[in-house]
mmCIF file of C-alpha atoms in Angstrom:
data_model
loop_
_atom_site.group_PDB
_atom_site.id
_atom_site.type_symbol
_atom_site.label_atom_id
_atom_site.label_comp_id
_atom_site.label_asym_id
_atom_site.label_seq_id
_atom_site.Cartn_x
_atom_site.Cartn_y
_atom_site.Cartn_z
ATOM 1 C CA UNK X 1 98.587 123.938 182.527
ATOM 2 C CA UNK X 2 98.638 126.462 185.378
ATOM 3 C CA UNK X 3 96.358 125.948 188.357
ATOM 4 C CA UNK X 4 94.103 128.803 189.400
ATOM 5 C CA UNK X 5 94.468 130.139 192.967
ATOM 6 C CA UNK X 6 92.177 132.896 194.235
ATOM 7 C CA UNK X 7 93.519 134.612 197.366
ATOM 8 C CA UNK X 8 91.775 137.008 199.756
ATOM 9 C CA UNK X 9 94.479 139.621 200.078
ATOM 10 C CA UNK X 10 93.256 141.263 203.284
ATOM 11 C CA UNK X 11 93.273 138.230 205.612
ATOM 12 C CA UNK X 12 93.964 135.207 203.471
ATOM 13 C CA UNK X 13 91.199 133.394 205.366
ATOM 14 C CA UNK X 14 87.436 133.447 205.521
ATOM 15 C CA UNK X 15 85.659 136.719 206.290
ATOM 16 C CA UNK X 16 85.878 137.639 210.003
ATOM 17 C CA UNK X 17 82.812 137.223 212.197
ATOM 18 C CA UNK X 18 80.532 140.211 212.765
ATOM 19 C CA UNK X 19 81.575 142.096 215.870
ATOM 20 C CA UNK X 20 78.615 143.957 217.389
ATOM 21 C CA UNK X 21 76.991 145.008 220.686
ATOM 22 C CA UNK X 22 74.926 141.869 221.047
ATOM 23 C CA UNK X 23 74.487 142.048 224.845
ATOM 24 C CA UNK X 24 73.483 145.723 224.725
ATOM 25 C CA UNK X 25 70.876 145.067 222.042
ATOM 26 C CA UNK X 26 69.486 142.057 223.921
ATOM 27 C CA UNK X 27 69.115 144.157 227.070
ATOM 28 C CA UNK X 28 67.394 146.880 225.085
ATOM 29 C CA UNK X 29 65.026 144.326 223.496
ATOM 30 C CA UNK X 30 64.077 142.830 226.840
ATOM 31 C CA UNK X 31 63.405 146.298 228.223
ATOM 32 C CA UNK X 32 61.182 147.157 225.265
ATOM 33 C CA UNK X 33 59.155 143.929 224.972
ATOM 34 C CA UNK X 34 59.273 142.761 228.577
ATOM 35 C CA UNK X 35 56.445 145.050 229.548
ATOM 36 C CA UNK X 36 54.158 143.348 227.016
ATOM 37 C CA UNK X 37 55.099 139.707 227.664
ATOM 38 C CA UNK X 38 52.248 137.698 229.182
ATOM 39 C CA UNK X 39 49.839 140.623 229.200
ATOM 40 C CA UNK X 40 46.174 139.570 229.014
ATOM 41 C CA UNK X 41 43.577 141.793 227.352
ATOM 42 C CA UNK X 42 39.840 141.885 228.029
ATOM 43 C CA UNK X 43 37.382 142.493 225.203
ATOM 44 C CA UNK X 44 37.063 146.130 226.240
ATOM 45 C CA UNK X 45 40.883 146.522 226.041
ATOM 46 C CA UNK X 46 41.183 145.836 222.283
ATOM 47 C CA UNK X 47 42.096 149.450 221.528
ATOM 48 C CA UNK X 48 45.080 149.220 223.890
ATOM 49 C CA UNK X 49 45.963 145.774 222.532
ATOM 50 C CA UNK X 50 46.205 147.155 219.008
ATOM 51 C CA UNK X 51 48.456 149.986 220.188
ATOM 52 C CA UNK X 52 50.706 147.477 221.966
ATOM 53 C CA UNK X 53 50.835 145.261 218.884
ATOM 54 C CA UNK X 54 51.909 148.237 216.785
ATOM 55 C CA UNK X 55 54.631 149.095 219.312
ATOM 56 C CA UNK X 56 56.051 145.543 219.290
ATOM 57 C CA UNK X 57 55.905 145.444 215.475
ATOM 58 C CA UNK X 58 57.879 148.694 215.420
ATOM 59 C CA UNK X 59 60.571 147.024 217.556
ATOM 60 C CA UNK X 60 60.780 144.087 215.118
ATOM 61 C CA UNK X 61 61.073 146.473 212.140
ATOM 62 C CA UNK X 62 63.904 148.372 213.859
ATOM 63 C CA UNK X 63 65.763 145.086 214.369
ATOM 64 C CA UNK X 64 65.161 144.123 210.707
ATOM 65 C CA UNK X 65 66.558 147.458 209.542
ATOM 66 C CA UNK X 66 69.687 146.980 211.664
ATOM 67 C CA UNK X 67 70.088 143.454 210.265
ATOM 68 C CA UNK X 68 69.842 144.700 206.670
ATOM 69 C CA UNK X 69 72.408 147.453 207.298
ATOM 70 C CA UNK X 70 74.994 144.947 208.561
ATOM 71 C CA UNK X 71 74.096 142.399 205.866
ATOM 72 C CA UNK X 72 74.532 144.971 203.098
ATOM 73 C CA UNK X 73 77.887 146.061 204.542
ATOM 74 C CA UNK X 74 79.181 142.472 204.564
ATOM 75 C CA UNK X 75 77.577 141.551 201.226
ATOM 76 C CA UNK X 76 78.956 144.488 199.256
ATOM 77 C CA UNK X 77 82.483 143.076 198.761
ATOM 78 C CA UNK X 78 81.086 139.607 198.059
ATOM 79 C CA UNK X 79 78.679 140.987 195.443
ATOM 80 C CA UNK X 80 81.516 142.870 193.762
ATOM 81 C CA UNK X 81 83.683 139.756 193.798
ATOM 82 C CA UNK X 82 80.877 137.648 192.282
ATOM 83 C CA UNK X 83 80.361 140.222 189.508
ATOM 84 C CA UNK X 84 84.066 140.090 188.628
ATOM 85 C CA UNK X 85 84.044 136.291 188.626
ATOM 86 C CA UNK X 86 80.928 136.190 186.452
ATOM 87 C CA UNK X 87 82.589 138.487 183.906
ATOM 88 C CA UNK X 88 85.765 136.402 183.815
ATOM 89 C CA UNK X 89 83.831 133.126 183.581
ATOM 90 C CA UNK X 90 81.881 134.601 180.654
ATOM 91 C CA UNK X 91 85.177 135.275 178.853
ATOM 92 C CA UNK X 92 86.265 131.658 179.370
ATOM 93 C CA UNK X 93 82.865 130.313 178.277
ATOM 94 C CA UNK X 94 82.915 132.451 175.124
ATOM 95 C CA UNK X 95 86.283 131.082 174.049
ATOM 96 C CA UNK X 96 85.177 127.545 174.942
ATOM 97 C CA UNK X 97 82.057 128.039 172.810
ATOM 98 C CA UNK X 98 84.148 129.129 169.822
ATOM 99 C CA UNK X 99 86.328 126.045 170.173
ATOM 100 C CA UNK X 100 83.242 123.835 170.598
ATOM 101 C CA UNK X 101 81.773 125.114 167.306
ATOM 102 C CA UNK X 102 84.959 124.130 165.490
ATOM 103 C CA UNK X 103 85.043 120.712 167.173
ATOM 104 C CA UNK X 104 81.424 120.000 166.258
ATOM 105 C CA UNK X 105 82.015 121.182 162.699
ATOM 106 C CA UNK X 106 84.955 118.813 162.403
ATOM 107 C CA UNK X 107 82.989 115.944 163.953
ATOM 108 C CA UNK X 108 80.078 116.576 161.578
ATOM 109 C CA UNK X 109 82.479 116.518 158.639
ATOM 110 C CA UNK X 110 83.851 113.196 159.896
ATOM 111 C CA UNK X 111 80.291 111.829 160.185
ATOM 112 C CA UNK X 112 79.498 112.990 156.646
ATOM 113 C CA UNK X 113 82.657 111.359 155.358
ATOM 114 C CA UNK X 114 81.839 108.140 157.242
ATOM 115 C CA UNK X 115 78.316 108.217 155.805
ATOM 116 C CA UNK X 116 79.660 108.557 152.250
ATOM 117 C CA UNK X 117 82.022 105.640 152.840
ATOM 118 C CA UNK X 118 79.227 103.434 154.169
ATOM 119 C CA UNK X 119 76.906 104.436 151.344
ATOM 120 C CA UNK X 120 79.586 103.430 148.858
ATOM 121 C CA UNK X 121 79.918 100.072 150.636
ATOM 122 C CA UNK X 122 76.125 99.702 150.416
ATOM 123 C CA UNK X 123 76.054 100.398 146.663
ATOM 124 C CA UNK X 124 78.853 97.938 146.009
ATOM 125 C CA UNK X 125 77.187 95.100 147.920
ATOM 126 C CA UNK X 126 73.407 95.581 147.754
ATOM 127 C CA UNK X 127 72.979 93.755 144.436
ATOM 128 C CA UNK X 128 70.598 94.473 141.568
ATOM 129 C CA UNK X 129 67.479 92.951 143.130
ATOM 130 C CA UNK X 130 67.712 94.639 146.527
ATOM 131 C CA UNK X 131 68.867 97.941 144.999
ATOM 132 C CA UNK X 132 65.366 98.349 143.557
ATOM 133 C CA UNK X 133 63.679 97.522 146.846
ATOM 134 C CA UNK X 134 65.920 98.690 149.673
ATOM 135 C CA UNK X 135 67.369 102.126 150.419
ATOM 136 C CA UNK X 136 70.613 102.887 152.250
ATOM 137 C CA UNK X 137 68.600 104.634 155.010
ATOM 138 C CA UNK X 138 66.723 101.397 155.779
ATOM 139 C CA UNK X 139 69.987 99.585 156.435
ATOM 140 C CA UNK X 140 71.960 102.357 158.150
ATOM 141 C CA UNK X 141 72.432 102.245 161.913
ATOM 142 C CA UNK X 142 73.376 105.789 162.980
ATOM 143 C CA UNK X 143 75.749 104.424 165.626
ATOM 144 C CA UNK X 144 77.980 103.368 162.712
ATOM 145 C CA UNK X 145 78.669 107.058 162.007
ATOM 146 C CA UNK X 146 80.329 107.543 165.396
ATOM 147 C CA UNK X 147 84.102 107.757 165.470
ATOM 148 C CA UNK X 148 84.080 105.233 168.325
ATOM 149 C CA UNK X 149 82.944 102.512 165.863
ATOM 150 C CA UNK X 150 85.783 101.477 163.519
ATOM 151 C CA UNK X 151 84.879 101.618 159.834
ATOM 152 C CA UNK X 152 85.784 97.947 159.492
ATOM 153 C CA UNK X 153 83.265 97.082 162.206
ATOM 154 C CA UNK X 154 80.556 99.210 160.603
ATOM 155 C CA UNK X 155 81.281 97.557 157.238
ATOM 156 C CA UNK X 156 80.957 94.080 158.764
ATOM 157 C CA UNK X 157 77.632 94.976 160.413
ATOM 158 C CA UNK X 158 76.250 96.460 157.181
ATOM 159 C CA UNK X 159 77.225 93.457 155.077
ATOM 160 C CA UNK X 160 75.703 91.130 157.667
ATOM 161 C CA UNK X 161 72.461 93.109 157.610
ATOM 162 C CA UNK X 162 72.304 93.028 153.816
ATOM 163 C CA UNK X 163 72.861 89.277 153.782
ATOM 164 C CA UNK X 164 70.197 88.879 156.464
ATOM 165 C CA UNK X 165 67.654 90.674 154.241
ATOM 166 C CA UNK X 166 68.720 88.615 151.237
ATOM 167 C CA UNK X 167 68.385 85.355 153.183
ATOM 168 C CA UNK X 168 64.959 86.424 154.452
ATOM 169 C CA UNK X 169 63.794 87.156 150.906
ATOM 170 C CA UNK X 170 65.028 83.740 149.731
ATOM 171 C CA UNK X 171 63.200 82.002 152.593
ATOM 172 C CA UNK X 172 59.949 83.836 151.826
ATOM 173 C CA UNK X 173 60.234 83.210 148.088
ATOM 174 C CA UNK X 174 60.557 79.443 148.617
ATOM 175 C CA UNK X 175 57.826 79.383 151.265
ATOM 176 C CA UNK X 176 55.101 81.647 149.901
ATOM 177 C CA UNK X 177 54.750 80.723 146.235
ATOM 178 C CA UNK X 178 52.250 82.996 144.460
ATOM 179 C CA UNK X 179 51.768 85.016 147.649
ATOM 180 C CA UNK X 180 55.421 86.115 147.678
ATOM 181 C CA UNK X 181 54.820 89.644 146.221
ATOM 182 C CA UNK X 182 52.325 90.496 148.980
ATOM 183 C CA UNK X 183 54.492 88.974 151.702
ATOM 184 C CA UNK X 184 57.588 90.677 150.302
ATOM 185 C CA UNK X 185 55.920 94.074 150.663
ATOM 186 C CA UNK X 186 55.183 93.302 154.306
ATOM 187 C CA UNK X 187 58.770 92.179 154.871
ATOM 188 C CA UNK X 188 60.265 95.297 153.293
ATOM 189 C CA UNK X 189 58.112 97.501 155.523
ATOM 190 C CA UNK X 190 59.588 96.096 158.743
ATOM 191 C CA UNK X 191 62.584 93.931 157.692
ATOM 192 C CA UNK X 192 61.261 91.490 160.285
ATOM 193 C CA UNK X 193 61.049 87.921 159.012
ATOM 194 C CA UNK X 194 58.698 86.816 161.775
ATOM 195 C CA UNK X 195 56.192 89.562 160.905
ATOM 196 C CA UNK X 196 56.379 88.652 157.211
ATOM 197 C CA UNK X 197 55.674 84.973 157.983
ATOM 198 C CA UNK X 198 52.721 86.039 160.150
ATOM 199 C CA UNK X 199 51.401 88.042 157.171
ATOM 200 C CA UNK X 200 51.739 84.958 154.942
ATOM 201 C CA UNK X 201 49.761 82.874 157.431
ATOM 202 C CA UNK X 202 47.090 85.575 157.595
ATOM 203 C CA UNK X 203 46.764 85.550 153.797
ATOM 204 C CA UNK X 204 46.414 81.763 153.844
ATOM 205 C CA UNK X 205 43.764 81.904 156.561
ATOM 206 C CA UNK X 206 41.771 84.481 154.605
ATOM 207 C CA UNK X 207 41.966 82.391 151.431
ATOM 208 C CA UNK X 208 40.905 79.254 153.292
ATOM 209 C CA UNK X 209 37.995 81.083 154.886
ATOM 210 C CA UNK X 210 36.902 82.350 151.458
ATOM 211 C CA UNK X 211 37.151 78.834 150.033
ATOM 212 C CA UNK X 212 35.031 77.421 152.866
ATOM 213 C CA UNK X 213 32.428 80.140 152.385
ATOM 214 C CA UNK X 214 32.278 79.489 148.634
ATOM 215 C CA UNK X 215 31.988 75.742 149.192
ATOM 216 C CA UNK X 216 29.172 76.285 151.679
ATOM 217 C CA UNK X 217 27.374 78.581 149.221
ATOM 218 C CA UNK X 218 27.637 76.053 146.404
ATOM 219 C CA UNK X 219 26.497 73.223 148.677
ATOM 220 C CA UNK X 220 23.478 75.243 149.757
ATOM 221 C CA UNK X 221 22.674 76.099 146.148
ATOM 222 C CA UNK X 222 22.951 72.459 145.055
ATOM 223 C CA UNK X 223 20.836 71.332 147.980
ATOM 224 C CA UNK X 224 18.168 73.913 147.155
ATOM 225 C CA UNK X 225 18.157 72.810 143.504
ATOM 226 C CA UNK X 226 17.869 69.121 144.377
ATOM 227 C CA UNK X 227 15.241 69.550 147.106
ATOM 228 C CA UNK X 228 11.778 68.353 145.987
ATOM 229 C CA UNK X 229 10.020 70.709 148.413
ATOM 230 C CA UNK X 230 10.630 74.447 148.497
ATOM 231 C CA UNK X 231 11.094 75.435 152.080
ATOM 232 C CA UNK X 232 9.815 78.904 152.868
ATOM 233 C CA UNK X 233 12.194 81.137 154.825
ATOM 234 C CA UNK X 234 11.376 81.799 158.442
ATOM 235 C CA UNK X 235 10.251 85.233 159.562
ATOM 236 C CA UNK X 236 13.662 85.768 161.158
ATOM 237 C CA UNK X 237 15.441 84.862 157.912
ATOM 238 C CA UNK X 238 13.115 87.080 155.875
ATOM 239 C CA UNK X 239 13.681 90.010 158.251
ATOM 240 C CA UNK X 240 17.462 89.471 158.248
ATOM 241 C CA UNK X 241 17.503 89.427 154.449
ATOM 242 C CA UNK X 242 15.438 92.608 154.302
ATOM 243 C CA UNK X 243 17.679 94.338 156.856
ATOM 244 C CA UNK X 244 20.782 93.178 154.979
ATOM 245 C CA UNK X 245 19.433 94.589 151.731
ATOM 246 C CA UNK X 246 18.799 97.931 153.427
ATOM 247 C CA UNK X 247 22.320 98.007 154.859
ATOM 248 C CA UNK X 248 23.808 97.158 151.454
ATOM 249 C CA UNK X 249 21.757 99.885 149.772
ATOM 250 C CA UNK X 250 22.759 102.373 152.484
ATOM 251 C CA UNK X 251 26.452 101.550 152.057
ATOM 252 C CA UNK X 252 26.140 102.301 148.337
ATOM 253 C CA UNK X 253 25.134 105.839 149.267
ATOM 254 C CA UNK X 254 28.470 106.535 151.045
ATOM 255 C CA UNK X 255 31.462 107.592 148.948
ATOM 256 C CA UNK X 256 34.978 106.227 149.750
ATOM 257 C CA UNK X 257 35.642 109.594 151.359
ATOM 258 C CA UNK X 258 32.792 109.108 153.845
ATOM 259 C CA UNK X 259 30.340 111.563 152.190
ATOM 260 C CA UNK X 260 26.771 111.049 151.014
ATOM 261 C CA UNK X 261 26.451 110.168 147.315
ATOM 262 C CA UNK X 262 23.370 112.267 146.419
ATOM 263 C CA UNK X 263 23.159 110.899 142.863
ATOM 264 C CA UNK X 264 23.006 107.324 144.205
ATOM 265 C CA UNK X 265 20.385 108.336 146.799
ATOM 266 C CA UNK X 266 18.157 109.909 144.109
ATOM 267 C CA UNK X 267 18.529 106.811 141.920
ATOM 268 C CA UNK X 268 17.510 104.515 144.778
ATOM 269 C CA UNK X 269 14.560 106.725 145.735
ATOM 270 C CA UNK X 270 13.326 106.816 142.151
ATOM 271 C CA UNK X 271 13.777 103.045 141.784
ATOM 272 C CA UNK X 272 11.849 102.395 144.999
ATOM 273 C CA UNK X 273 8.916 104.704 144.115
ATOM 274 C CA UNK X 274 5.710 102.843 143.043
ATOM 275 C CA UNK X 275 4.638 103.218 139.390
ATOM 276 C CA UNK X 276 1.134 103.480 137.969
ATOM 277 C CA UNK X 277 -0.282 102.987 134.495
ATOM 278 C CA UNK X 278 -3.327 105.102 133.599
ATOM 279 C CA UNK X 279 -5.170 106.081 130.414
ATOM 280 C CA UNK X 280 -5.636 109.839 130.189
ATOM 281 C CA UNK X 281 -7.476 111.698 127.447
ATOM 282 C CA UNK X 282 -6.459 115.329 127.009
ATOM 283 C CA UNK X 283 -7.443 118.105 124.621
ATOM 284 C CA UNK X 284 -4.702 120.540 123.659
ATOM 285 C CA UNK X 285 -3.450 122.875 121.005
ATOM 286 C CA UNK X 286 -0.258 122.239 119.041
ATOM 287 C CA UNK X 287 1.747 124.516 121.319
ATOM 288 C CA UNK X 288 0.213 122.962 124.440
ATOM 289 C CA UNK X 289 0.999 119.493 123.076
ATOM 290 C CA UNK X 290 4.659 120.394 122.628
ATOM 291 C CA UNK X 291 4.799 121.793 126.167
ATOM 292 C CA UNK X 292 3.086 118.662 127.548
ATOM 293 C CA UNK X 293 5.501 116.278 125.821
ATOM 294 C CA UNK X 294 8.433 118.355 127.049
ATOM 295 C CA UNK X 295 7.091 118.216 130.621
ATOM 296 C CA UNK X 296 6.531 114.439 130.522
ATOM 297 C CA UNK X 297 10.050 113.808 129.237
ATOM 298 C CA UNK X 298 11.613 116.122 131.802
ATOM 299 C CA UNK X 299 9.682 114.352 134.585
ATOM 300 C CA UNK X 300 10.800 110.903 133.464
ATOM 301 C CA UNK X 301 7.218 109.804 132.786
ATOM 302 C CA UNK X 302 6.845 107.053 130.191
ATOM 303 C CA UNK X 303 4.011 107.748 127.736
ATOM 304 C CA UNK X 304 2.608 106.576 124.377
ATOM 305 C CA UNK X 305 1.032 108.872 121.821
ATOM 306 C CA UNK X 306 -1.687 107.350 119.598
#
C-alpha cells in the first residue's frame, strides 16, 4: 500500500512569515493616537470627546481593514487547498461507504445464518414440555450471533440455559404442589428461580392469612352463638359498620373500567327510598282507569284493585 505524501511545491516548507512595514505602521499609529492618550474631558467638553472617540475608532477600523486584506491574501491558497482536499476525501469516503455496505450486508447474512443454526439447536433440544412454554427468543443471547463467539460455544451456552430452565421447573414442581401452575407462570415471566420461589412464599402467606381470618370469623360466630347475653355493639362499631356498608355500596357503583354504573346507582336509590302504604278511593271512567293502571305500573307502584 502506497503512502500518501503531500508536498508544497513552491518552498517545500511552511508558508513564509508575513513581511510588512511594521515599524512604519507603529510610528503612524503613535502619531495618530498619541495626541489623545491621557486626555481628560470636562462635562462641557463631551462634544469634543465624542469627536475624538470617532477619530480613534476610525484608526482602529483602518487597521482592521489592513489586517483583513493581508489575511485574505494569505488565506486564499489555503482555502483553495482545503477545497481540493475536501473533494478528494469525499471520493475516498464514498468508495469506503460502498465497501462498508457490502461488509455489513455480509455480516448480517452471517448473523442470520448463525441465528438459523441456533434456532435449529433450540428445536432439537428444547423438549416437548418446554416447547409449549418457552420461545427461542427467551433463550437467545444476541452476543451468540457475533462471529467472535464460536458456534460451539454458543451451542454450549444455549444447552446450559435450557437445562437450567428445566432444572428450575423440576425444583418448583416438587416444592410447590398444587401451587405449581401459578408459580410456573411467574417463573416463565422472568426465568429467575429466586423470584419464582418468592412468588410461592407470597401465595402461601396469602393463603395462611385467609385461613387465619376465616378461623377468627368462625370463632367469633361460635362465641356469639354460645353467649347467653347479647352484647350490643359500641357506637364506634356501629358507625364503622355503617361506613363500611356505604363504602361497599359505593364500590358497587364503579365499573371495572373506573366509570359510574348508572343502572346500579338507580337501583340503590330506589331500594333506599322509603315506602308508604295508603288507601286511596278514586272515581274514574273506563279510559281513565286504563290510563291510571298504566301510570302506576310504569312508576313501579304496587297496587291492589278490589
